[in-house]
Coordinates of C-alpha atoms in Angstrom, one line a residue:
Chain O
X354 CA -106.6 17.8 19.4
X355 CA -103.4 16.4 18.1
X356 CA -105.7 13.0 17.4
X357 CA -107.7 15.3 15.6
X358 CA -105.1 16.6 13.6
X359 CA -103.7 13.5 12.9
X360 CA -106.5 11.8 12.0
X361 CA -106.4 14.6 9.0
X362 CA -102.6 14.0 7.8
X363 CA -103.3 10.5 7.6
X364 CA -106.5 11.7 5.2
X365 CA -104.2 13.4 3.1
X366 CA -101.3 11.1 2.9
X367 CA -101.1 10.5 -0.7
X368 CA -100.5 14.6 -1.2
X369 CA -97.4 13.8 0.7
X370 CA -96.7 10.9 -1.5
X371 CA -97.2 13.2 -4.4
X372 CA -95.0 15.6 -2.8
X373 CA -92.3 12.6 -2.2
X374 CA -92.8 11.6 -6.4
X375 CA -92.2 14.7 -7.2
X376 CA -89.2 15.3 -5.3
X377 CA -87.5 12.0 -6.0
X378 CA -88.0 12.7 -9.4
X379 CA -86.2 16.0 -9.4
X380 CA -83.3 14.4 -7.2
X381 CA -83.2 11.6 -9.7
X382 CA -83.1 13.5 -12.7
X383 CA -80.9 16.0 -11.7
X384 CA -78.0 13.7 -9.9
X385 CA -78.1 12.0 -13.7
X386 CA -77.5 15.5 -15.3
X387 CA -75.2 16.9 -12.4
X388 CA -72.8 13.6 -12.8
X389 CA -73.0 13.6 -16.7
X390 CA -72.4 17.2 -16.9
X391 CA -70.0 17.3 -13.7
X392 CA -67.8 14.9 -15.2
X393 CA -67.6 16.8 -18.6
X394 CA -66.1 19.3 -16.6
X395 CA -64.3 18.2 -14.3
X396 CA -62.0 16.5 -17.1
X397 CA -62.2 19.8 -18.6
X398 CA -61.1 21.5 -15.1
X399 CA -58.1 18.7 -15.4
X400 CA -57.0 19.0 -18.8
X401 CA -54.0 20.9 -19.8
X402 CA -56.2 23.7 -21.7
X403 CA -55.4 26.6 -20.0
X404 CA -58.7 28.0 -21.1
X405 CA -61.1 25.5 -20.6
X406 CA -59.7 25.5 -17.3
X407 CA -60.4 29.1 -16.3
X408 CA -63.6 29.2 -18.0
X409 CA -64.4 25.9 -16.0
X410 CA -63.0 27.6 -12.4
X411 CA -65.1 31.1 -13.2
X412 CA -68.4 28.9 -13.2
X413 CA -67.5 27.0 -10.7
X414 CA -66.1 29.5 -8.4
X415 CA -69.6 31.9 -9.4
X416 CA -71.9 28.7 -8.6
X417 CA -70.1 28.2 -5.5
X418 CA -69.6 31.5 -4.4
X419 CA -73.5 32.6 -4.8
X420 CA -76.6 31.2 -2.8
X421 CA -78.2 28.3 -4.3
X422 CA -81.8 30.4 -4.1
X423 CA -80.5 33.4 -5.3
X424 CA -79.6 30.7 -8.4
X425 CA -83.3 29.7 -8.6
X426 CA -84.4 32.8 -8.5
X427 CA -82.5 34.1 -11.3
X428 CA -82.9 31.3 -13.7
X429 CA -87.0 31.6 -12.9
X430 CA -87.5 35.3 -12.8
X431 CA -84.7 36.9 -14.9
X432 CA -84.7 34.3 -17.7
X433 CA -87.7 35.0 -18.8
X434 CA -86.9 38.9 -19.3
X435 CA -84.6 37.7 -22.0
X436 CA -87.4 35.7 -23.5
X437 CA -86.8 32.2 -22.3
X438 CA -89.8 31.0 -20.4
X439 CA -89.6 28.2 -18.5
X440 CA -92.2 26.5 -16.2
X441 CA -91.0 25.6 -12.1
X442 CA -90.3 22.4 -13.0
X443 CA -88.1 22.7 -15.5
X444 CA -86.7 25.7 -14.0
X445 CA -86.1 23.5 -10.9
X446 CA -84.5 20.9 -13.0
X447 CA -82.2 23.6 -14.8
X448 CA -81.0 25.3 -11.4
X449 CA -80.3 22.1 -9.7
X450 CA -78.0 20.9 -12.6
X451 CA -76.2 24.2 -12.9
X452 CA -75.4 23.9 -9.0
X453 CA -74.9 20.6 -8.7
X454 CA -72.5 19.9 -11.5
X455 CA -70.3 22.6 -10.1
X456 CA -69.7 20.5 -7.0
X457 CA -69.3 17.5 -8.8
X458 CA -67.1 19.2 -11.1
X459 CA -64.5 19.8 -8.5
X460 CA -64.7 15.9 -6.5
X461 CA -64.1 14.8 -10.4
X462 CA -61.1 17.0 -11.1
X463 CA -59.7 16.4 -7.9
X464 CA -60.0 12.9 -8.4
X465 CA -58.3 12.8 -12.0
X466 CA -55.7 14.9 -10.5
X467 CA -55.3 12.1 -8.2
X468 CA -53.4 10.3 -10.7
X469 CA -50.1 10.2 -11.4
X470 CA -48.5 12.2 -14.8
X471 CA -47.1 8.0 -15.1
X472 CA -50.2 6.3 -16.1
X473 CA -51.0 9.3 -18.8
X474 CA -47.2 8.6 -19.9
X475 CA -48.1 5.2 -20.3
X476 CA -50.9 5.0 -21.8
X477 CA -50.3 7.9 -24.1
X478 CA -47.1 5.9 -25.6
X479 CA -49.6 2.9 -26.0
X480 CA -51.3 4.9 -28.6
X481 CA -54.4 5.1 -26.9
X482 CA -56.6 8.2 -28.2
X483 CA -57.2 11.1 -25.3
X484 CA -60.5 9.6 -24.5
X485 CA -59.3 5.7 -24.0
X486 CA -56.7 7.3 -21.7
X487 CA -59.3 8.9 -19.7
X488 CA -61.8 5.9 -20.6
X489 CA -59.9 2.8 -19.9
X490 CA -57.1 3.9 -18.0
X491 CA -57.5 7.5 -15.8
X492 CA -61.2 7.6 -14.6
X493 CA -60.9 3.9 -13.1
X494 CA -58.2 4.5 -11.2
X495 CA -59.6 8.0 -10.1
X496 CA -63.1 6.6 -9.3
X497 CA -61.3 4.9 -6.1
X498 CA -60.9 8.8 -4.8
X499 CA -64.1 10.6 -6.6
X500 CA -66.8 7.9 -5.3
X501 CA -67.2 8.5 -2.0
X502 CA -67.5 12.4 -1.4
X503 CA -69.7 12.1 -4.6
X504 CA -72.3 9.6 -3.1
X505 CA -71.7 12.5 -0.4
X506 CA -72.8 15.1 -2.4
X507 CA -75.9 12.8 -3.8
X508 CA -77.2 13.4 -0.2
X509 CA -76.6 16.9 -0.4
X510 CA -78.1 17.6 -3.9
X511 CA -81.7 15.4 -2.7
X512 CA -81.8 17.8 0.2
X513 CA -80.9 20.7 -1.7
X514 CA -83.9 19.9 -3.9
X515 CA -86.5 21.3 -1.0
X516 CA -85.0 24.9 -2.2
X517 CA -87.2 24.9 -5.2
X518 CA -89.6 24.9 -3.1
X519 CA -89.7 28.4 -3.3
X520 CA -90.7 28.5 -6.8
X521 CA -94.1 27.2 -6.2
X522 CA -92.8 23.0 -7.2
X523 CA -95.3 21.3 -5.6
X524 CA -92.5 19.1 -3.5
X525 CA -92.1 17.4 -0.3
X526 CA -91.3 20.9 1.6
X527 CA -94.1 22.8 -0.7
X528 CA -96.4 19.9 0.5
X529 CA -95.3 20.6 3.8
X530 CA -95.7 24.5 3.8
X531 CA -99.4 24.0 1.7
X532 CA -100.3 21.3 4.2
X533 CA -99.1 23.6 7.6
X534 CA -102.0 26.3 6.5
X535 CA -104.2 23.6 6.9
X536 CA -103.3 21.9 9.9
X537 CA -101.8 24.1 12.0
X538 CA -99.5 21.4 13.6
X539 CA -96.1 22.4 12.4
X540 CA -94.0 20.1 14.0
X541 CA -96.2 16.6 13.3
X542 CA -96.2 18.1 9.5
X543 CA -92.6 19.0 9.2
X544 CA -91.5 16.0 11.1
X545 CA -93.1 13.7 8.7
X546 CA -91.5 15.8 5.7
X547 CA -88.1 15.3 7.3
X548 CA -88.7 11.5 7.9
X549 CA -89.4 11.2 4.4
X550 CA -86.2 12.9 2.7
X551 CA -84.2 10.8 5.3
X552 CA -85.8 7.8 4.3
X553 CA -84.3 8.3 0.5
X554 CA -80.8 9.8 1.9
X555 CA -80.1 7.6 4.7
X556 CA -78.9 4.6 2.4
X557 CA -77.0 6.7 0.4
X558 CA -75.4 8.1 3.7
X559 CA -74.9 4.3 4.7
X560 CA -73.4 3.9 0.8
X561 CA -71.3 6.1 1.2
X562 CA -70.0 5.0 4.6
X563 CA -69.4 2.1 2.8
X564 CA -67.7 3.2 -0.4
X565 CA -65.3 5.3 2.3
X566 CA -64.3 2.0 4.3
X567 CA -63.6 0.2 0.9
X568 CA -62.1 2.5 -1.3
X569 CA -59.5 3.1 1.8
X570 CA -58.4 -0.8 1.7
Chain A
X400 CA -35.3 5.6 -39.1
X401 CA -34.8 7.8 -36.2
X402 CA -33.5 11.4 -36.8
X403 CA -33.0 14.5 -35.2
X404 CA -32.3 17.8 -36.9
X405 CA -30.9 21.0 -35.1
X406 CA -33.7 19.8 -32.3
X407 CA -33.8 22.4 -29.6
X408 CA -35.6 22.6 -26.6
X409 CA -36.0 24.5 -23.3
X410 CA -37.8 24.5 -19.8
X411 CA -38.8 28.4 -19.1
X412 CA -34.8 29.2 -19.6
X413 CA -33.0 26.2 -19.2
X414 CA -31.8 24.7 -22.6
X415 CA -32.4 21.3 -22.0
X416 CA -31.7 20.0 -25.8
X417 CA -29.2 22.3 -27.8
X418 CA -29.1 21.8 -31.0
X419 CA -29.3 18.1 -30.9
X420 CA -28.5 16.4 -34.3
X421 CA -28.2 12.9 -34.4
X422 CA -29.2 9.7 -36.7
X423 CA -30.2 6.2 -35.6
X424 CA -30.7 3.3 -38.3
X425 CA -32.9 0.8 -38.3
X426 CA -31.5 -2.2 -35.7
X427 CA -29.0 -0.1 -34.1
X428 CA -28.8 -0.6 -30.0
X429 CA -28.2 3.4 -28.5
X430 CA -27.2 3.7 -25.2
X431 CA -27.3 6.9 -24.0
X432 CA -25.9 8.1 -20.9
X433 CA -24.6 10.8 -19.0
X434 CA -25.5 12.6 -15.4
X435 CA -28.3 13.5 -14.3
X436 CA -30.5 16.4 -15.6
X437 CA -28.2 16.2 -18.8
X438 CA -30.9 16.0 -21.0
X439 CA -30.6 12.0 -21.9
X440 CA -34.6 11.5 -21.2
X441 CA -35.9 14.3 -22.7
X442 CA -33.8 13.5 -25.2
X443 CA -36.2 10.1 -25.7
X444 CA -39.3 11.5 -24.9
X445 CA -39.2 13.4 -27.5
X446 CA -38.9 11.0 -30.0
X447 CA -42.6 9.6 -29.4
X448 CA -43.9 13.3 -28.6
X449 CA -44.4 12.5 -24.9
X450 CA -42.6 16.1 -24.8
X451 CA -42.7 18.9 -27.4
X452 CA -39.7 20.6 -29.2
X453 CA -39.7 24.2 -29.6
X454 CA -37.1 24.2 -32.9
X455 CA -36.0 21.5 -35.6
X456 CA -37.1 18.7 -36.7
X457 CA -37.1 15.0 -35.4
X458 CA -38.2 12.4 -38.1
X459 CA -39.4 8.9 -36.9
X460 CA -39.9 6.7 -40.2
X461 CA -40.3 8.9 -42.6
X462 CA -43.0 10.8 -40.4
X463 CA -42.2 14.5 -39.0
X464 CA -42.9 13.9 -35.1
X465 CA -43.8 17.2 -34.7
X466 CA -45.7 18.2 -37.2
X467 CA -49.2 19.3 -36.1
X468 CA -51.0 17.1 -39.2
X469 CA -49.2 13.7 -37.6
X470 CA -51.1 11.1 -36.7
X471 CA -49.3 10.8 -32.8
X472 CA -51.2 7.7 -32.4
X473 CA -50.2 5.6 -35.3
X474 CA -46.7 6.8 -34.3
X475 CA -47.0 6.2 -31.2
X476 CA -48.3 2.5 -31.3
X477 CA -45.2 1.4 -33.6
X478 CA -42.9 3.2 -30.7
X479 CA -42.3 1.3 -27.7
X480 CA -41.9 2.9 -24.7
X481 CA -40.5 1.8 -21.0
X482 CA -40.3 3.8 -17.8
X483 CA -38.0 4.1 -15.0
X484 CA -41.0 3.5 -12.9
X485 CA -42.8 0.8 -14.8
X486 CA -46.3 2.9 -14.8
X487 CA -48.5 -0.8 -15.3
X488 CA -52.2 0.3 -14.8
X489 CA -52.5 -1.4 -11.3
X490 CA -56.7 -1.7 -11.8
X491 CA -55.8 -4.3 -14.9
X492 CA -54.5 -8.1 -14.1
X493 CA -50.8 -8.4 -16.5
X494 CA -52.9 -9.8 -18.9
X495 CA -55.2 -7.1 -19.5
X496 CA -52.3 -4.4 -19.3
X497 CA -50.3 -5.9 -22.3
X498 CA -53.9 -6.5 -23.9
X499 CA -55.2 -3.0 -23.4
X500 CA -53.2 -1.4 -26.6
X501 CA -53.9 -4.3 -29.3
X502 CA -57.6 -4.0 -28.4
X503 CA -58.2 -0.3 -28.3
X504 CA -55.2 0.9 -30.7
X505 CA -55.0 -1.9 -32.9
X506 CA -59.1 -2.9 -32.9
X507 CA -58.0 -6.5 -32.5
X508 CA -60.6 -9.1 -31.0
X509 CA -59.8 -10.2 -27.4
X510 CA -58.9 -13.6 -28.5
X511 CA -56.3 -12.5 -31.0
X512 CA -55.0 -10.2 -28.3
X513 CA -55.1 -12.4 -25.8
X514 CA -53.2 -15.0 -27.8
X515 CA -50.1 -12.3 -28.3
X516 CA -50.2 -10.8 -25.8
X517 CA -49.5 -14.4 -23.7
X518 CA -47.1 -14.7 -26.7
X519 CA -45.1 -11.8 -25.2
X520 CA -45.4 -12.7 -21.6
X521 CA -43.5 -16.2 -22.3
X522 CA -40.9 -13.8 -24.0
X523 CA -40.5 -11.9 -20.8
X524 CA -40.7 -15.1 -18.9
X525 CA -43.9 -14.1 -17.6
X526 CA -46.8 -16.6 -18.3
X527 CA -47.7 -17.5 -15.0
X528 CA -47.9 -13.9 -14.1
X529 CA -50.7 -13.1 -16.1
X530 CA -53.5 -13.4 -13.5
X531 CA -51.5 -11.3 -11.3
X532 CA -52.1 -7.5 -10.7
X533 CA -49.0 -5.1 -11.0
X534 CA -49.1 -4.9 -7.1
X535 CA -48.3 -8.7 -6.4
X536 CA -45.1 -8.4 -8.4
X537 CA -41.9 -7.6 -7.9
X538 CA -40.2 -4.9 -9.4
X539 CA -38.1 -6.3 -12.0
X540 CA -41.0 -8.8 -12.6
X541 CA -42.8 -5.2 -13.5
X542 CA -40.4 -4.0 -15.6
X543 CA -40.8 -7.6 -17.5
X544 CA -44.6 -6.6 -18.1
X545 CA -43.4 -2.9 -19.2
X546 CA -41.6 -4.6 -21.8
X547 CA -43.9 -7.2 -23.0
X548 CA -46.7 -4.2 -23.1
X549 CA -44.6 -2.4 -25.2
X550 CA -43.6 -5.3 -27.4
X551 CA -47.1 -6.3 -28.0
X552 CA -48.2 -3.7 -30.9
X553 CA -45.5 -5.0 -32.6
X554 CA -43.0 -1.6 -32.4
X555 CA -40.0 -1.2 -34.9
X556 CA -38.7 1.1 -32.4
X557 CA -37.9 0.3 -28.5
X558 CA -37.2 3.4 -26.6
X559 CA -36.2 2.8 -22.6
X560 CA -35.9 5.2 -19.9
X561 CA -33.5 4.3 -17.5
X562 CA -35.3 0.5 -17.3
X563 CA -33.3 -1.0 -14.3
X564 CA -32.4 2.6 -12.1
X565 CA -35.7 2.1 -9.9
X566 CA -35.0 -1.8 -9.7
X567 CA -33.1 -3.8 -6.6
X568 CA -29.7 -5.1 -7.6
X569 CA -30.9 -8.6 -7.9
X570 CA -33.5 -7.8 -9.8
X571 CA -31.9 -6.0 -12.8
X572 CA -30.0 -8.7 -14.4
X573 CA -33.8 -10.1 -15.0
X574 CA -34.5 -6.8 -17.3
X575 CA -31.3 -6.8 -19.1
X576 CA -31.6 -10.2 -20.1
X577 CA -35.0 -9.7 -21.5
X578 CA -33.6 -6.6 -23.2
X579 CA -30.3 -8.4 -25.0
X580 CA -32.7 -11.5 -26.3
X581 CA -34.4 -8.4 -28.4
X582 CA -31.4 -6.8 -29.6
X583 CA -30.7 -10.5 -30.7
X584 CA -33.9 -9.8 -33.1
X585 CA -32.9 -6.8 -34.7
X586 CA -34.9 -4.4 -32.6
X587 CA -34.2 -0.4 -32.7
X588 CA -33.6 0.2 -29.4
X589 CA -32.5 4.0 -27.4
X590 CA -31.9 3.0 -23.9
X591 CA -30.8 5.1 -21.5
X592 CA -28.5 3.6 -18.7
X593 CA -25.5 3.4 -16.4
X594 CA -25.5 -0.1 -17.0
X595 CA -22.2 -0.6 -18.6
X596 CA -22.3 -4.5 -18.7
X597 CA -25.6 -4.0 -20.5
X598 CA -23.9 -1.4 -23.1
X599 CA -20.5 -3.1 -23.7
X600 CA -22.7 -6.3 -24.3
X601 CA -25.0 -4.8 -26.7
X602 CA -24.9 -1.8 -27.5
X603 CA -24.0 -0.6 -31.4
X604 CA -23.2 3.2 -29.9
X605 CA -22.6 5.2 -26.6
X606 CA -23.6 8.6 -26.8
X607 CA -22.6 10.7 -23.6
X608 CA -24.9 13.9 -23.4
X609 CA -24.4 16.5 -20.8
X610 CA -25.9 20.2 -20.2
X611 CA -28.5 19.2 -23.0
X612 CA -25.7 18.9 -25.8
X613 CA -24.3 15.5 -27.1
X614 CA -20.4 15.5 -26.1
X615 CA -19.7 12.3 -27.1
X616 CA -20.5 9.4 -29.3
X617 CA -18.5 6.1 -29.7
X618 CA -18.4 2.5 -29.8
X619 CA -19.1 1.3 -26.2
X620 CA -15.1 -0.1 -26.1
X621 CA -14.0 3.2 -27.6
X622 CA -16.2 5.8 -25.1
X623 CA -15.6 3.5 -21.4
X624 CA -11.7 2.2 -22.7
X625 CA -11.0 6.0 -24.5
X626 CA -12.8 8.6 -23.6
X627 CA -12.5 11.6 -25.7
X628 CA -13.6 14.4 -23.4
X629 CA -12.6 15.3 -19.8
X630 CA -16.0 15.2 -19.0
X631 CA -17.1 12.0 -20.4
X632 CA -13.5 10.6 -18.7
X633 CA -15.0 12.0 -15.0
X634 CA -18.5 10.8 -15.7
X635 CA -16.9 7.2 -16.7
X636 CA -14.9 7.6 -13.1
X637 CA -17.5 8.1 -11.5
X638 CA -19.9 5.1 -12.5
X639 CA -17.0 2.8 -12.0
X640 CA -16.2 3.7 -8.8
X641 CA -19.9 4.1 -7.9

């Protein structure tokens, strides 16, 4: 029987494959937006506006503070109430930045917090405009400190992408949940799924093993 | 070139400048001293904006500091500034610190930077340094690059915040020295310092500031030989038997 069965999954491999596209290509576009956007504000969350900081800490704290599908849900169902359609895909694409920019948010702030009031000192008197003093001088030295719980949080966004499952994206999980009506082998099926995502988070894992060990030095 | 008017200043409730007024011309060496929380380096910060004034005026070339309209980087970049604490970017080799301003303030090509800037690290006695990060250094040998980073844009103005208090003994007479060859060119200097040596040497003016007011000002043999004040005659004491 389980021959049987497997003799089918290997038949419809490529849907897997499709299913592993797809979700690379969320992860991938989505870590992009999450670190642009995270590091927007994170300096925000770090500068001395009082009110970019709150409004900063109320999305974070909301994002944090609320389930990631309950997120999904209300960007794909509610949204559209108010007249914004948008298909699962890009609705997927949206949620995931929201959520994961948050996080990153907070590793970047901490980070540029990191620093000491010295270097801003320094480079203010130099002349240098606010961004060359965040440019040149603040997010180098803070990168030491944000880059390895952020390649941590890479591995945590990827596998956070199998929630959008739920809004019908044909990813690897949707693959596996399509492909488990079909052959009823739930643990062969899901196992593959899961070798699969590990197979694109492991080296990040191992990168950011290594960025922990170096940055330490 | 430098002046204050009725400049005031507080922390929450603590009055750290009252009612400062005070003019410094073009090439005068200031030392300004006094104890500790007196106000002596607030008193400079303020002068490039690294700290904001709540009342008067403070007027750096002709330029209102404070106003909002300033442009604080233009002012900025013709005001040197040194820290106790050095602050060299330790990511950058020396070279790259004293280059980072010319480039990026002054749009200068790197070879053009490069050449002054290795200009300013013979000044500081520093040439062979400037492959070096801030980390393989010594302290005063930091304090050297401080000083050649701020000389670099070129500054009419040098302003120093207690430049040899964070520095072993051996190492401070390596600062001053690099500090009286540019009163020798006519620099505007506002140091503050204990360093009496440094001020009876150099300096044009003592000015003795305590409890955010100025209580003193005198030639540096008039204010350590004559003290006016009871409590510019302690503080003197006190450094001398320190």
């Amino acid at each position: 029987m389980m021959s049987f069965y497997f003799g089918r999954l290997v038949e419809i491999y490529p849907f897997f494959l499709k299913g592993l596209w797809m979700t690379s290509k969320i992860a991938f576009i989505s870590l992009v937006s999450c670190t642009l956007i995270g590091f927007i504000l994170g300096i925000f969350r770090s500068s001395n506006s009082l009110i970019l900081k709150r409004v900063v800490g109320v999305y974070v704290a909301f994002v944090r503070g609320t389930p990631f599908v309950v997120q999904i849900f209300i960007i794909f169902f509610i949204l559209p109430e108010w007249g914004i359609q948008l298909d699962a895909f890009a609705a997927a694409l949206l949620a995931m930045a929201i959520m994961g920019s948050a996080f990153i948010c907070e590793i970047v702030a901490g980070g540029i917090n990191s620093i000491s009031r010295g270097q801003w000192e320094a480079a203010t008197s130099s002349g240098l405009t606010l961004i060359q003093q965040l440019r040149l001088v603040i997010i180098p030295q803070a990168m030491k400190v944000i880059l390895p719980p952020l390649v941590g949080q890479y591995v945590l966004l990827i596998k956070d992408t199998s929630v959008v499952s739920v809004i019908g994206v044909m990813e690897l999980t949707r693959v596996g949940w399509v492909t488990v009506v079909r052959i009823p082998e739930g643990l062969m099926v899901f196992s593959l799924v899961g070798i699969l995502y590990f197979s694109i988070s492991y080296p990040l894992i191992l990168l950011s093993n290594y960025l922990e060990r170096k940055m330490s030095m | 070139m430098i002046e204050f008017k009725n400049v005031n200043k507080w922390y929450g409730k603590l009055h750290v400048l009252n009612n400062i007024n005070l003019k410094i011309p073009k090439g005068e060496v200031l030392v300004i001293c006094g104890p500790s929380g007196s106000g002596k380096s607030t008193l400079i910060r303020c002068i490039n904006r690294l700290e904001k004034i709540q009342d008067g005026q403070i007027i750096v070339n002709n330029t209102p500091v404070h106003d909002k309209a300033t442009n604080l980087t233009k002012l900025r970049a013709e005001i040197g500034f040194v820290f106790q604490q050095f602050h060299l970017y330790p990511h950058m080799t020396v070279l790259r610190n004293v280059m980072l301003a010319p480039v990026n303030v002054k749009k200068m090509s790197k070879t053009e930077a490069e050449k002054i800037s290795l200009a300013k690290l013979e000044q500081v006695g520093l040439t062979e340094k400037s492959g070096s990060y801030p980390a393989q250094l010594s302290g005063g040998q930091q304090q050297r690059v401080a000083i050649a980073r701020g000389l670099v844009m070129s500054p009419e103005i040098m302003l120093f915040d207690e430049p040899t208090s964070a520095l072993d003994p051996e190492m401070i007479g390596e600062v001053l020295d690099v500090m009286v060859n540019l009163v020798s060119e006519g620099m505007t200097m506002c140091v503050v310092t204990h360093e009496m040596g440094f001020a009876k040497k150099v300096a044009d003016r003592v000015l003795f500031m305590d409890d955010g007011k100025i209580v003193e000002t005198g030639t540096p043999s008039d204010f350590f030989d004559n003290p006016q004040t009871d409590r510019a005659a302690e503080f003197i004491s006190k450094i001398l038997t320190h």
